[in-house]
Short mmCIF file of C-alpha atoms in Angstrom, two decimals:
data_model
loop_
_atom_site.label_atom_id
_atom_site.label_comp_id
_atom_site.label_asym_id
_atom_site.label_seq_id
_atom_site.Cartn_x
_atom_site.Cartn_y
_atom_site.Cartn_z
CA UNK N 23 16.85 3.07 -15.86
CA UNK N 24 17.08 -0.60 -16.28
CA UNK N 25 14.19 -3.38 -17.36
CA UNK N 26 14.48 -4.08 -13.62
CA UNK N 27 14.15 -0.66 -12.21
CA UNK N 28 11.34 0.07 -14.43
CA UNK N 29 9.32 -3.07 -13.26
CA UNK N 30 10.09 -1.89 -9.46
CA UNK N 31 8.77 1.55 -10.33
CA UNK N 32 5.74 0.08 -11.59
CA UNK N 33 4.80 -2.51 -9.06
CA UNK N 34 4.20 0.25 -6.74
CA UNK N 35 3.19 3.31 -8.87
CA UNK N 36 -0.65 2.06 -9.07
CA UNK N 37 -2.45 2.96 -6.03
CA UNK N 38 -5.85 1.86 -6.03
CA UNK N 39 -9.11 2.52 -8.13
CA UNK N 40 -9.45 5.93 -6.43
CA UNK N 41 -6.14 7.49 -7.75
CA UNK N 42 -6.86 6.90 -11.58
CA UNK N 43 -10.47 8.61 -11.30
CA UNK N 44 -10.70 12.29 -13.20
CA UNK N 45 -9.99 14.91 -10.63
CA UNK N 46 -13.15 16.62 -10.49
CA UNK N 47 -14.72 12.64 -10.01
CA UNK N 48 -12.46 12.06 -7.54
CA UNK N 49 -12.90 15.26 -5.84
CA UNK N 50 -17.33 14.70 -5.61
CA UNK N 51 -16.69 10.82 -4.49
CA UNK N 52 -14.15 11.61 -1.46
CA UNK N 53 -16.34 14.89 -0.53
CA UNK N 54 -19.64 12.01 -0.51
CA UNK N 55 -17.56 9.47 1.48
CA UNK N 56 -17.64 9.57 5.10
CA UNK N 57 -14.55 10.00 7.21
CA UNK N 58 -13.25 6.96 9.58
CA UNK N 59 -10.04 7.33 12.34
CA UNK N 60 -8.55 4.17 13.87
CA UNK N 61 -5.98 4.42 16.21
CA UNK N 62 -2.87 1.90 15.79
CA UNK N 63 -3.89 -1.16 16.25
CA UNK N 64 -6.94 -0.84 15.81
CA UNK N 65 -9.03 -3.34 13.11
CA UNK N 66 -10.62 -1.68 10.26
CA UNK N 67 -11.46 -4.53 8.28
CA UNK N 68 -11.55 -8.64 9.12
CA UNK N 69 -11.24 -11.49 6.68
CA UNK N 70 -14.69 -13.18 5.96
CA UNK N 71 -16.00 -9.96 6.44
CA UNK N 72 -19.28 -8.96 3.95
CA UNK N 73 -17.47 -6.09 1.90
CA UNK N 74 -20.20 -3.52 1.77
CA UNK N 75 -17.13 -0.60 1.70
CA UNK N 76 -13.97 0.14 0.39
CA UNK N 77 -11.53 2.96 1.71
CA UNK N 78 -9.09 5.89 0.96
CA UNK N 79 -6.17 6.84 3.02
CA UNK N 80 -5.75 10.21 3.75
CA UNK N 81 -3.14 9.82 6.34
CA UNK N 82 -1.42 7.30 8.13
CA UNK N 83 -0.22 3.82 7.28
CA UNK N 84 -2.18 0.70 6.80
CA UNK N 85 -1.36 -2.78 7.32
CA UNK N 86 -2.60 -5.12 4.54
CA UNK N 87 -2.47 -8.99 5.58
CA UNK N 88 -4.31 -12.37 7.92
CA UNK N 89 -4.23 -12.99 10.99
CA UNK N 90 -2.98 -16.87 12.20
CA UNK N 91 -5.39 -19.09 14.45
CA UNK N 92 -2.42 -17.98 17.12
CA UNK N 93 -3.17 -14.20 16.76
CA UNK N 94 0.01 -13.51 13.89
CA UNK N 95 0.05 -11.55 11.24
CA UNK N 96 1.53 -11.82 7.98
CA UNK N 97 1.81 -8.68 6.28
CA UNK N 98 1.25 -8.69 2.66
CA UNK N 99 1.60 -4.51 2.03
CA UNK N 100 1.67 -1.29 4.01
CA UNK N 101 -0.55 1.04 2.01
CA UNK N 102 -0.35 5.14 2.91
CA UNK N 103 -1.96 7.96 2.02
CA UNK N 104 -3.48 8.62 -0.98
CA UNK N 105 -3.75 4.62 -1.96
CA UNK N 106 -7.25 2.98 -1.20
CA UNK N 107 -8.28 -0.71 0.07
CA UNK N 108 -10.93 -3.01 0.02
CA UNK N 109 -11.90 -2.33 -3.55
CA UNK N 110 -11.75 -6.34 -4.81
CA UNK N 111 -14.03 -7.67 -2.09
CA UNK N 112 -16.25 -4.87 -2.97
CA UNK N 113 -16.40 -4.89 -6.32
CA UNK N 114 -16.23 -8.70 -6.70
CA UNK N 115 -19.30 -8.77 -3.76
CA UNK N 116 -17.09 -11.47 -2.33
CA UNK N 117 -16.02 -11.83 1.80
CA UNK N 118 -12.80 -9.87 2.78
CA UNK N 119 -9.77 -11.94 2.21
CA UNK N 120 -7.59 -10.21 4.39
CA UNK N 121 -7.32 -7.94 7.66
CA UNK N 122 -6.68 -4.74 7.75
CA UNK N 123 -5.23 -2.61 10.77
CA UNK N 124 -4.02 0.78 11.59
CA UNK N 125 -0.47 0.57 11.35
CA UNK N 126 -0.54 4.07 13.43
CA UNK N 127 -3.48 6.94 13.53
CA UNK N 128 -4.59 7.02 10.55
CA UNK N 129 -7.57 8.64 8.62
CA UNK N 130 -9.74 7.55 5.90
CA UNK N 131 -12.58 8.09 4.08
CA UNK N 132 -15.06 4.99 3.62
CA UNK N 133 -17.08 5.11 0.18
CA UNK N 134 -19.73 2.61 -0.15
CA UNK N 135 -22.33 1.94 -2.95
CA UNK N 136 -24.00 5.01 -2.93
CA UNK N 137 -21.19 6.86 -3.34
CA UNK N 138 -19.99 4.75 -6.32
CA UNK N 139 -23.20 4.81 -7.92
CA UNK N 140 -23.47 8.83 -7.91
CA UNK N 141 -19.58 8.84 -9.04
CA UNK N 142 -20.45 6.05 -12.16
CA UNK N 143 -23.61 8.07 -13.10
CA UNK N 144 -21.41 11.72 -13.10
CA UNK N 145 -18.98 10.57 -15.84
CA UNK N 146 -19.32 7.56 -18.46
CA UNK N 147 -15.64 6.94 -18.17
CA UNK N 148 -15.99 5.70 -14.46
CA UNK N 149 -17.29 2.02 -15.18
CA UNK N 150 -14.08 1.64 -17.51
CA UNK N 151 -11.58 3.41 -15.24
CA UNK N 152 -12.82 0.89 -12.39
CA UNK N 153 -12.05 -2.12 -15.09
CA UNK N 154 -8.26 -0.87 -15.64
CA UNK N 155 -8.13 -0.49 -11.88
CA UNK N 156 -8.87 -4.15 -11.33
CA UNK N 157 -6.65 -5.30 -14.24
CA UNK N 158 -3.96 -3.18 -12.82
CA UNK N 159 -4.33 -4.35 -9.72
CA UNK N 160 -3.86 -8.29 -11.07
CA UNK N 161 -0.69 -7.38 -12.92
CA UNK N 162 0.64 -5.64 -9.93
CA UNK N 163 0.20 -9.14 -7.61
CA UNK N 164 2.07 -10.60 -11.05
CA UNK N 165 4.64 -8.32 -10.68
CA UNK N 166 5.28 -9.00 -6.68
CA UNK N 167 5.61 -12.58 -7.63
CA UNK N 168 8.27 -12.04 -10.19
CA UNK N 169 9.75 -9.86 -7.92
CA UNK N 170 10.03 -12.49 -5.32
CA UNK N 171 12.07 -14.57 -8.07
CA UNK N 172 14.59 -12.43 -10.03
CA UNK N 173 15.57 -9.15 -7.69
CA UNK N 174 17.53 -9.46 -5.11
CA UNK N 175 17.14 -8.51 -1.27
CA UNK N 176 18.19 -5.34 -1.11
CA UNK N 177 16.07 -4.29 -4.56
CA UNK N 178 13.19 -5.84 -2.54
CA UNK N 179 13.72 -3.90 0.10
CA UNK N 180 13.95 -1.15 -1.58
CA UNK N 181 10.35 -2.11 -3.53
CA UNK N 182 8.93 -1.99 0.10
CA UNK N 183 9.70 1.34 1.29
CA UNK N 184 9.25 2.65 -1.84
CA UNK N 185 5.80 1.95 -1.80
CA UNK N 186 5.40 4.19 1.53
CA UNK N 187 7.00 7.29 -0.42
CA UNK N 188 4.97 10.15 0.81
CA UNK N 189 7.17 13.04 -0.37
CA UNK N 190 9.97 12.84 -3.35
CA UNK N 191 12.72 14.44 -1.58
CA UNK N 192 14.48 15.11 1.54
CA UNK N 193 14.34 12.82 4.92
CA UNK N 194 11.18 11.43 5.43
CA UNK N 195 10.62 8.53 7.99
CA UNK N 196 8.36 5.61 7.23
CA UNK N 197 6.97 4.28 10.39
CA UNK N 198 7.62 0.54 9.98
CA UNK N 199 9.92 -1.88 12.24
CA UNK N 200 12.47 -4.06 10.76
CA UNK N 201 10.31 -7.11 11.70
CA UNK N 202 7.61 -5.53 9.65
CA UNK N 203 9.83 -5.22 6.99
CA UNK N 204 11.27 -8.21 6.79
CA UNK N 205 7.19 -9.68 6.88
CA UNK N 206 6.62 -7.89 4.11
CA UNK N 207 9.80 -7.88 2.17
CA UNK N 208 9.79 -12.17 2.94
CA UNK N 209 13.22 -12.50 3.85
CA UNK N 210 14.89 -13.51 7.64
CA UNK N 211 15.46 -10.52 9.86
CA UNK N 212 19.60 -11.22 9.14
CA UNK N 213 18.61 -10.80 5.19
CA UNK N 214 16.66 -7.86 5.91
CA UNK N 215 19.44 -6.50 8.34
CA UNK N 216 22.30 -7.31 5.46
CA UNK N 217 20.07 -5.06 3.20
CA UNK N 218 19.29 -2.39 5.28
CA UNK N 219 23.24 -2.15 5.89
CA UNK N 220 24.00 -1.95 2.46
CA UNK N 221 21.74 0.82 1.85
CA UNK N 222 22.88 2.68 4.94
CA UNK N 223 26.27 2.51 3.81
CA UNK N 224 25.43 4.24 0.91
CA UNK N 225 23.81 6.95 2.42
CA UNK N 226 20.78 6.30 1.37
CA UNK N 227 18.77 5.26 4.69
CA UNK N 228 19.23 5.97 8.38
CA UNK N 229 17.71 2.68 10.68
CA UNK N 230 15.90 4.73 13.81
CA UNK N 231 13.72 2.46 16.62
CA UNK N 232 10.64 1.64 14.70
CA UNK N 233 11.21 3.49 11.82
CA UNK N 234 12.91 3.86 8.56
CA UNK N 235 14.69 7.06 8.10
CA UNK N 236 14.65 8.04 4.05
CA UNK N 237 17.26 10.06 2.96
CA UNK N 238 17.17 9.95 -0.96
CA UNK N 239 14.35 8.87 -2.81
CA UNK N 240 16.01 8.91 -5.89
CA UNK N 241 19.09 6.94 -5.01
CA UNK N 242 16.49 4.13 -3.21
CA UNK N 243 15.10 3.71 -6.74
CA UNK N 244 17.80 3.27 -8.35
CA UNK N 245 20.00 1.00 -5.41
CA UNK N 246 20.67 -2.44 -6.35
CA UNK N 247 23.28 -4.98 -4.78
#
């Protein structure tokens, strides 16, 4: 694998503070936290917001971005299960700086101070595994930037649905729309389309109505133009 296909695999392995705790740490803070359901749609979290929580997916797709004065979103990331949210405001104990919304049913778990508190006090190695988390998540918002510069379209794409992997093989469909996609991806809906037809060619993808239908997960990785 290339320099290139090593920085995509990276820009989306992280997935929030939650994922890099020890097991049996992990296991006590999700079993303290206290579960949520939103239906699509449905706002979980508003910029400007005090961040008293943060939040673990354990199903369903979430829609990281703002909300326009005219009621339009720009997506930033579509975060799925097993990937948490919300940790920066919370941690920082500054306002939200983005929405959040159900991008179907999905099901969390909401931690909040308590919880973190217990977790830090049951194993030393909590307060520096938060640290990493943080500096991870910095160089991860460095890598989407260089991303932005030096892969092309179809790489980027590939970056995007990548990041909703749920299972490592076989078809799997990630519920996002083209006009999602191209949101989050940054490119027209006729770059995005050019893309997507390149990787369907290759057998890689199948487009379905509001979804994304994964074929190979190994091939996606490795697809370039």
């Amino acid at each position: 694998m290339g320099e290139s296909r090593q920085k995509m695999k990276s820009t989306f392995a992280a997935a929030g503070f939650v994922s890099l705790l020890p097991e049996n740490v992990r296991s006590h803070l999700l079993e303290q936290g206290r579960v949520r359901r939103y239906e699509k749609g449905e706002l979980i979290l508003q910029r400007g917001d005090t961040a008293r929580e943060f939040w673990f997916i354990e199903s369903g797709i979430v829609q990281i971005g703002r909300y326009s004065v005219d009621g339009k979103l720009t997506l930033f990331a579509l975060l799925g299960p097993g990937e948490s949210f919300g940790e920066q405001g919370f941690l920082g104990d500054f306002p939200r700086m983005v929405d959040a919304i159900a991008g179907n049913d999905v099901k969390l778990i909401e931690i909040g101070e308590a919880d973190l508190m217990t977790a830090i006090e049951s194993d030393s190695e909590v307060a520096r595994i938060m640290l990493k988390a943080m500096a991870n998540m910095v160089q991860q918002a460095f890598d989407v930037i260089n991303a932005g510069r030096n892969f092309s379209t179809t790489e980027r794409v590939a970056q995007a649905l990548l990041q909703l992997r749920v299972e490592e093989n076989g078809d799997v469909a990630v519920p996002v729309t083209q006009q999602e996609l191209s949101e989050l991806v940054g490119v027209s809906r006729i770059s995005l389309g050019k893309a997507l037809e390149k990787l369907e060619a290759d057998g890689i993808i199948k487009r379905r109505y509001g979804r994304i239908m994964v074929r190979d997960w190994s091939a996606l990785l490795g697809s370039s133009d």
